[in-house]
Coordinates of C-alpha atoms in Angstrom, one line a residue:
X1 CA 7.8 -13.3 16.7
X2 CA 7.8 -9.8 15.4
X3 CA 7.4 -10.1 11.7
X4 CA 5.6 -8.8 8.7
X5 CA 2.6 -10.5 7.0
X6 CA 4.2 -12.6 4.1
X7 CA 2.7 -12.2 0.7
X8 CA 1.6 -14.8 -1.2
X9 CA 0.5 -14.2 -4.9
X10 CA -3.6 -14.9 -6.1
X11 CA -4.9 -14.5 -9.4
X12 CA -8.6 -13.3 -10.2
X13 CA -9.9 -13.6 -13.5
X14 CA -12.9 -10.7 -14.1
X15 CA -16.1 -13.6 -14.0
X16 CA -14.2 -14.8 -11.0
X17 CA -14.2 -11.3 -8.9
X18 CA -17.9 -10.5 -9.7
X19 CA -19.0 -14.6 -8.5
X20 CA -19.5 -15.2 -4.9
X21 CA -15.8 -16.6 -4.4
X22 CA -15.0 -18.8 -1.7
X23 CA -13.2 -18.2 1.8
X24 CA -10.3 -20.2 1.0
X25 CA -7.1 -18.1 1.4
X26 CA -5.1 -19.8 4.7
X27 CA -4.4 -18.0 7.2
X28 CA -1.8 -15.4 6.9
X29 CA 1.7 -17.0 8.3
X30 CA 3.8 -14.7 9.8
X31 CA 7.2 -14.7 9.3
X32 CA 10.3 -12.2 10.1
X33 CA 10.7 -9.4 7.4
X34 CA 13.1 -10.8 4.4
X35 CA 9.6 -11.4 2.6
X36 CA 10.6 -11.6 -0.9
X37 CA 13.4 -10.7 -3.4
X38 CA 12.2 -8.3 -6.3
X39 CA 12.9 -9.9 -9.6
X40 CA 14.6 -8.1 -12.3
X41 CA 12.6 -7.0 -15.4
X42 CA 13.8 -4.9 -18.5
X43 CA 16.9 -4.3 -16.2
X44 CA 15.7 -2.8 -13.4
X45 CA 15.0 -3.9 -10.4
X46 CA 12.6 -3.4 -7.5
X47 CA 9.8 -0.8 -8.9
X48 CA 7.1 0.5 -7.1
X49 CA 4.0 2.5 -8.4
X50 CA 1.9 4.8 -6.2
X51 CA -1.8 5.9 -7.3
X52 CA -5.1 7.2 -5.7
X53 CA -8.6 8.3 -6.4
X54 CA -9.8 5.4 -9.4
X55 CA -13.0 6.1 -8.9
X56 CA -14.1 3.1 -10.9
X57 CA -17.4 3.7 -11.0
X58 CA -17.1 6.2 -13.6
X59 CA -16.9 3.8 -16.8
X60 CA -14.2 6.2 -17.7
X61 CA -11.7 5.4 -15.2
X62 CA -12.5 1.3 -14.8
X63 CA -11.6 1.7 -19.0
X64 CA -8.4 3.1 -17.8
X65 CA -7.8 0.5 -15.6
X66 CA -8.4 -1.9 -17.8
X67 CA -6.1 -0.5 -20.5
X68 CA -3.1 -0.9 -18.1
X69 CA -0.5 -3.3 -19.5
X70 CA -0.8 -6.8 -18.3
X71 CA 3.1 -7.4 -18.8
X72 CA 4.5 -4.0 -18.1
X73 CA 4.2 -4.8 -14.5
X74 CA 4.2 -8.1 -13.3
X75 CA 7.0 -8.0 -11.4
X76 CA 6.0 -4.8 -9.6
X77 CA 4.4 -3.1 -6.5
X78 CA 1.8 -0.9 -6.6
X79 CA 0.2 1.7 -3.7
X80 CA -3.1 2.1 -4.0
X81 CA -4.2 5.2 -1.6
X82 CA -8.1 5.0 -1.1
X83 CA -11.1 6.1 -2.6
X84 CA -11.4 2.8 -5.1
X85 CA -15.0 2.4 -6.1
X86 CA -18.7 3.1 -4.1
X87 CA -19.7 0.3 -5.2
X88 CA -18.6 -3.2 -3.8
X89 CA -18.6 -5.4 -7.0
X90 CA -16.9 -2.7 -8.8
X91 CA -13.9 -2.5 -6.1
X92 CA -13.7 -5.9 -5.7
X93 CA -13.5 -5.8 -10.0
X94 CA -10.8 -3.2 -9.8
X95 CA -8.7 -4.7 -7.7
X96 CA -8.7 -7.9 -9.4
X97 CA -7.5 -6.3 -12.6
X98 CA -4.9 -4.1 -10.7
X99 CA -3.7 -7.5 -9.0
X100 CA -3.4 -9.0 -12.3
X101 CA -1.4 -6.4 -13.8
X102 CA 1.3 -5.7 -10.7
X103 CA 2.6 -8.7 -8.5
X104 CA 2.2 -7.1 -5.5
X105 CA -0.8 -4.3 -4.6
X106 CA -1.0 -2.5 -1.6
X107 CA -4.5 -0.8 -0.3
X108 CA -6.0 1.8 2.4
X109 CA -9.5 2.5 2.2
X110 CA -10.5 6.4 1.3
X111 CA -14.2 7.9 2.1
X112 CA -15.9 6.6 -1.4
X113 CA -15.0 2.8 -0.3
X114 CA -17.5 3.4 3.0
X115 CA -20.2 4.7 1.2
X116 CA -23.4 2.3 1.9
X117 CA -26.1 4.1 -0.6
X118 CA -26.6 1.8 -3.2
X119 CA -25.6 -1.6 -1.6
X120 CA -28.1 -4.0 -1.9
X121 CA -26.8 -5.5 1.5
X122 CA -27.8 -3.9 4.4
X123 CA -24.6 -2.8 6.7
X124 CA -23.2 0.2 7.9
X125 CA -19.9 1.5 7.2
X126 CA -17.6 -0.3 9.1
X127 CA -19.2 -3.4 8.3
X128 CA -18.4 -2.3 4.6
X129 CA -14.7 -1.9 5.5
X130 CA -14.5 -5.5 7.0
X131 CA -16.2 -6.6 4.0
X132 CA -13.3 -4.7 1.9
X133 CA -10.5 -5.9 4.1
X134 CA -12.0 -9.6 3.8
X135 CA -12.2 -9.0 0.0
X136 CA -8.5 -8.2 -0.3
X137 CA -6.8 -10.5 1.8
X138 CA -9.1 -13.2 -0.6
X139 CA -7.3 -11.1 -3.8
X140 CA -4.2 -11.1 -2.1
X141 CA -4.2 -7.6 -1.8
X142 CA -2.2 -6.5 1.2
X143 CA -3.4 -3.9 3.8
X144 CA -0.8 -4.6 6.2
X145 CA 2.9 -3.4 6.6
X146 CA 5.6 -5.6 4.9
X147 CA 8.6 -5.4 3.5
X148 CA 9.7 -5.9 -0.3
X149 CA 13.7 -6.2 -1.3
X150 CA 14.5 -4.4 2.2
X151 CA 11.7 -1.9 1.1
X152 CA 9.5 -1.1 4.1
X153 CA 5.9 -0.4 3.1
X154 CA 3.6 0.7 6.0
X155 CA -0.2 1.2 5.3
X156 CA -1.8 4.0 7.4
X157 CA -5.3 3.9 8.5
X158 CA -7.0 7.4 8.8
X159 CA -9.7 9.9 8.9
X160 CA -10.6 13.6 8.6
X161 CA -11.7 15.8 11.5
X162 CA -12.8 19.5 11.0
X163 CA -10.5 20.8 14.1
X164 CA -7.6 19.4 11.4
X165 CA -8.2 22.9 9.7
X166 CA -6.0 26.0 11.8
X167 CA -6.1 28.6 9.0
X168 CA -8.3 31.8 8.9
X169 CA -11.6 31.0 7.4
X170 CA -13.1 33.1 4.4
X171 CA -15.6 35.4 5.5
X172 CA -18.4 37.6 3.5
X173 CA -19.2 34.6 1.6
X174 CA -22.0 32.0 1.6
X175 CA -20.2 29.1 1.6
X176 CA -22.0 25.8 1.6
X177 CA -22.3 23.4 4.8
X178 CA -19.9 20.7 5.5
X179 CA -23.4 18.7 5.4
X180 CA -24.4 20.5 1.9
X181 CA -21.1 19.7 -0.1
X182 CA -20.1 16.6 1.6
X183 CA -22.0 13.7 0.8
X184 CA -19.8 11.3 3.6
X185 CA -22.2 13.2 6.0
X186 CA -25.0 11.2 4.1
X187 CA -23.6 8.6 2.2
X188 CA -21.2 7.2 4.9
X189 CA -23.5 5.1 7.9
X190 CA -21.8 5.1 11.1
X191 CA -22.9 3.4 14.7
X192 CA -23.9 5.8 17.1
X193 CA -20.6 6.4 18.8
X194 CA -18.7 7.5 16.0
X195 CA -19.6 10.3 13.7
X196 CA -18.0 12.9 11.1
X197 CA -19.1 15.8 13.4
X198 CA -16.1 15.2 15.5
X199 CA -12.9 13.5 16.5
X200 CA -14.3 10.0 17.1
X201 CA -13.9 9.1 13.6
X202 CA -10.4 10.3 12.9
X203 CA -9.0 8.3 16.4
X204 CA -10.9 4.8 15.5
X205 CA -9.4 4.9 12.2
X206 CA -5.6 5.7 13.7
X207 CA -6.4 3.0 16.7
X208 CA -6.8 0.3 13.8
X209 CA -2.9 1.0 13.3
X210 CA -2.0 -0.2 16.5
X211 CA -2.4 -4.1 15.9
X212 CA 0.8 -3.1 13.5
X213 CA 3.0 -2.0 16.0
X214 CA 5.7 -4.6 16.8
X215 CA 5.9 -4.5 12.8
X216 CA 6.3 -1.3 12.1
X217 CA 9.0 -1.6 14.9
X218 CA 10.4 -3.8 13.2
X219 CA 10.8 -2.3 10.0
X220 CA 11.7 0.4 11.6
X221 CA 15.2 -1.1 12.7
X222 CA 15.9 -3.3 9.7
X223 CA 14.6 -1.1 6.8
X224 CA 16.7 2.3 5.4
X225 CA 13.9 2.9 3.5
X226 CA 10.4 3.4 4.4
X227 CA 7.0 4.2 2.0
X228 CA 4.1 5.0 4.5
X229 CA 0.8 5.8 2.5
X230 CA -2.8 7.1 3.6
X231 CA -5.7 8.3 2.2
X232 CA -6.3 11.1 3.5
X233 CA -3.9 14.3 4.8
X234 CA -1.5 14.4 7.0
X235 CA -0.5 18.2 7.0
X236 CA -3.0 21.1 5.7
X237 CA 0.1 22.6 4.2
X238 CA -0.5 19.8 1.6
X239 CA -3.8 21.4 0.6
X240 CA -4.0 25.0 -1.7
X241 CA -4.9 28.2 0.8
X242 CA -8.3 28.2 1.0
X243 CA -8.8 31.8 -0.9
X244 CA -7.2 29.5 -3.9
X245 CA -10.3 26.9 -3.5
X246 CA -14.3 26.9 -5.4
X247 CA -14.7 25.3 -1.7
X248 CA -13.2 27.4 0.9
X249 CA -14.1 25.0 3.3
X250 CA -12.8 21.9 2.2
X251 CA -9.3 21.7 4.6
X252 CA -11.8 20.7 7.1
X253 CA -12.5 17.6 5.7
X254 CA -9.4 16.2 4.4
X255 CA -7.1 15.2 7.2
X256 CA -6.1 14.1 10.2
X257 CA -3.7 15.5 13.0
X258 CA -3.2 12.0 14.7
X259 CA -2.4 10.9 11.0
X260 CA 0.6 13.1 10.7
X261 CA 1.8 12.5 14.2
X262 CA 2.3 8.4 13.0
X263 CA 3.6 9.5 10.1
X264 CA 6.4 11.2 12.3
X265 CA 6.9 8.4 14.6
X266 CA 7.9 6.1 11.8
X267 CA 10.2 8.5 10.3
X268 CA 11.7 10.5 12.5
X269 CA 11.6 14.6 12.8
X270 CA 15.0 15.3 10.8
X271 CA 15.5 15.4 7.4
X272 CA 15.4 12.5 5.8
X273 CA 16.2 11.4 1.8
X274 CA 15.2 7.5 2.6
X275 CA 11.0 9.0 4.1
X276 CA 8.5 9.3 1.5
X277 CA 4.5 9.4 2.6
X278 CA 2.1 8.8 -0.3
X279 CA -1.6 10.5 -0.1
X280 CA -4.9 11.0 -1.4
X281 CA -8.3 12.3 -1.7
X282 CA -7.9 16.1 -2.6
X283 CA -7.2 15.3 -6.4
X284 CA -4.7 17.3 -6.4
X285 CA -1.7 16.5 -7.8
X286 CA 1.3 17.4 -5.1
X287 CA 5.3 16.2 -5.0
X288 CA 6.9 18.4 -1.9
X289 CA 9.4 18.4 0.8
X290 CA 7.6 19.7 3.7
X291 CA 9.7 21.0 6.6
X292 CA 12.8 19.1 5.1
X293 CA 11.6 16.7 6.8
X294 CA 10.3 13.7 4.1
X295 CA 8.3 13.7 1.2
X296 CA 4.9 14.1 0.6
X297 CA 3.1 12.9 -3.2
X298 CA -0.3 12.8 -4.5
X299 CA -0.9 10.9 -7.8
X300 CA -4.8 10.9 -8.0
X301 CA -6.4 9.5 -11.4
X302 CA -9.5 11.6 -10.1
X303 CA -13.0 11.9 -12.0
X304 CA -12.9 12.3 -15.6
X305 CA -14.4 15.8 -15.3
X306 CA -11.3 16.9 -13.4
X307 CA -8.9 15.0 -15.7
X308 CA -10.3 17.3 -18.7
X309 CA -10.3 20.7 -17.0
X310 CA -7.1 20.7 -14.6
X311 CA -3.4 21.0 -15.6
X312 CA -2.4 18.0 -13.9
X313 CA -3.8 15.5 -16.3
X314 CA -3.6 11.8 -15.4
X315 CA -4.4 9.2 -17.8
X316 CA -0.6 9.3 -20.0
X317 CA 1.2 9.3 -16.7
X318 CA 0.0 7.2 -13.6
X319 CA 0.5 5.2 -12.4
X320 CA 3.5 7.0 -11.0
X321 CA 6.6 5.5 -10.0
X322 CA 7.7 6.3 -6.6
X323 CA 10.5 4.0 -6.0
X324 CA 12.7 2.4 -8.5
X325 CA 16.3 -0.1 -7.8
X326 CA 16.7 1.4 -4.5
X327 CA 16.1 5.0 -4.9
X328 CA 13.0 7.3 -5.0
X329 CA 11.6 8.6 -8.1
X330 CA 12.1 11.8 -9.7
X331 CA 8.9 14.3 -9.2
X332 CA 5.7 13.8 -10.0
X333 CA 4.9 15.6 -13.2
X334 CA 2.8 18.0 -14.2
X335 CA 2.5 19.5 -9.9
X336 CA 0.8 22.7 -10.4
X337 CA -0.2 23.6 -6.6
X338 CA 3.2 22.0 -4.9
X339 CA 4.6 23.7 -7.7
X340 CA 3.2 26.9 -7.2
X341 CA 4.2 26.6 -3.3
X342 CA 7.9 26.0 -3.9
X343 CA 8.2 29.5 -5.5
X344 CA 5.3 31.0 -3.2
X345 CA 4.8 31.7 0.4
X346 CA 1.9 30.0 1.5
X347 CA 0.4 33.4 3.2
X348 CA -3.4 31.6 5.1
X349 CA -4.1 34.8 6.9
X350 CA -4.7 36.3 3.4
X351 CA -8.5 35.5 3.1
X352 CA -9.1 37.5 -0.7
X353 CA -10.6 34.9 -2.6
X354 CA -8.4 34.1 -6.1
X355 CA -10.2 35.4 -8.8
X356 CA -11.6 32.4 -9.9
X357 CA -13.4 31.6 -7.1
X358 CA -14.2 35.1 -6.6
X359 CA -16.1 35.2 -9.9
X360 CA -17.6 31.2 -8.9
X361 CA -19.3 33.1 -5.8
X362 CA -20.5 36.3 -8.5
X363 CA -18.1 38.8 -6.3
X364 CA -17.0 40.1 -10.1

């Protein structure tokens, strides 16, 4: 029967999630897609909160997400777009407290969740991602598509590749190679028939969708509403022009082509107020209507570095809520790039860097 994965509700106290716990969830049951009714709290009813980039391995940002308010939202859903923790016991700790705070948490895995370089286990990347899938369906942490108060939420798996990136490059400039600045190159261990140097990795990731299919089709034709979410980026327009960027290069590491195309077949090519798609890993902050076609958000915590020297803060406002009693949130505030691009061309063939990176290279 075509159906969504029911969700079921598991509690993980913090000496619990760092213990060796027991495989002792049953097996999934799976059921058509009325799932659950959304209790009311504080008068509202379903809510759903969207974030990306923890990066709990900074003690700064596992604080933050301990700080969160263990009754504020028990009775809600939150998104949580990639790019968790490097290290296993410290995402398997951050999710348990994010499950404890919000009744139901949703997950795709970013780049950072992959690394392998200080695991004391020895397994390659994709063995880390079953370990992390394994993890959450034992925290009841859901990485499939379901549906929430006639809410669909559809998961995305992804991956970057370079040939994502169609805009002039910036020239005259020794710019660092994709090897030099980013560390997935090292820090990611693939088997030998997959590899960041191509497309390989970008299509294994979208295959993984597939097993989702005769869900999402479901959804599809029962659902007026639809939240996808992925880690990465589905259009480059969702990225500043690379003149704008201290690394020029990094729109060739973001995203994935295939991505967007998935993100099209669940919600059509027409203009759409009911379509909202939920991504990651740039660390920028971004709210925007691309093509009038759906919406496109980024609410990143990011590193604590970032956090103190960009406008978009993060701390006093995330997580952000996307989706509340049956309509979509207002914008994600502060926005500076999406921001900037709703009063400004986006003009790639321009290649002069912005003088801020112009002075970062020592051109003034």
């Amino acid at each position: 029967m075509i159906s969504c994965l029911s969700l079921s509700s598991y509690s993980f106290c913090e000496k619990i999630a760092l213990k060796k716990y027991r495989r002792c969830v049953k097996t999934g049951c799976i059921k058509r897609p009325q799932v659950v009714s959304g209790a009311k709290k504080d008068g509202f009813g379903l809510r759903v909160f969207v974030l990306s980039d923890l990066h709990t391995d900074y003690p700064e940002n596992m604080a933050w997400v301990r700080s969160l308010s263990t009754k504020r939202h028990d009775k809600d859903v939150l998104l949580v777009a990639g790019d968790v923790a490097e290290m296993y016991d410290n995402f398997i700790l951050t999710m348990s407290l994010l499950k404890e705070r919000f009744e139901y948490v949703f997950f795709v895995p970013g780049n950072h969740d992959l690394w392998c370089r200080w695991e004391t286990e020895d397994f390659d990347s994709l063995e880390k991602l079953n370990k992390l899938l394994d993890a959450c369906k034992q925290l009841g942490v859901e990485t499939n598509p379901a549906v929430i108060d006639g809410l669909g939420i559809i998961p995305l798996f992804s991956w970057y590749h370079e040939s994502f990136d169609r805009e002039d490059d910036i020239v005259g400039v020794r710019i660092p190679s994709l090897d030099m600045a980013c560390k997935d190159f090292h820090a990611c261990k693939w088997p030998g028939n997959l590899s960041n140097r191509d497309t390989s990795l970008a299509l294994y990731f979208d295959s993984m969708n597939e097993k989702n299919q005769n869900t999402v089709k479901q959804i599809q034709s029962t659902c007026s509403q639809i939240i996808t979410f992925s880690h990465f980026v589905p259009r480059q327009e969702l990225c500043p022009e690379k003149r704008m960027l201290f690394y020029p290069n990094l729109p060739k590491i973001i995203g994935s082509d295939w991505l967007e195309d998935r993100i099209r077949s669940i919600h059509g090519v027409e203009s759409s107020s009911f379509a909202c798609h939920v991504f990651g890993h740039t660390h920028f902050c971004w709210d925007a209507v691309v093509d009038g076609i759906s919406r496109y958000v980024q609410a990143p915590l990011a590193y604590p570095r970032e956090r103190k020297r960009r406008m978009n803060g993060g701390e006093t406002w995330l997580p952000f809520c996307i989706y509340l009693d049956g309509e979509f949130g207002a914008k994600v505030m502060p926005c500076y790039w999406s921001d900037y691009y709703a009063i400004n061309p986006r003009t790639p063939s321009n290649t002069e860097l912005a003088p801020w990176v112009a002075r970062f290279y020592n051109l003034i």
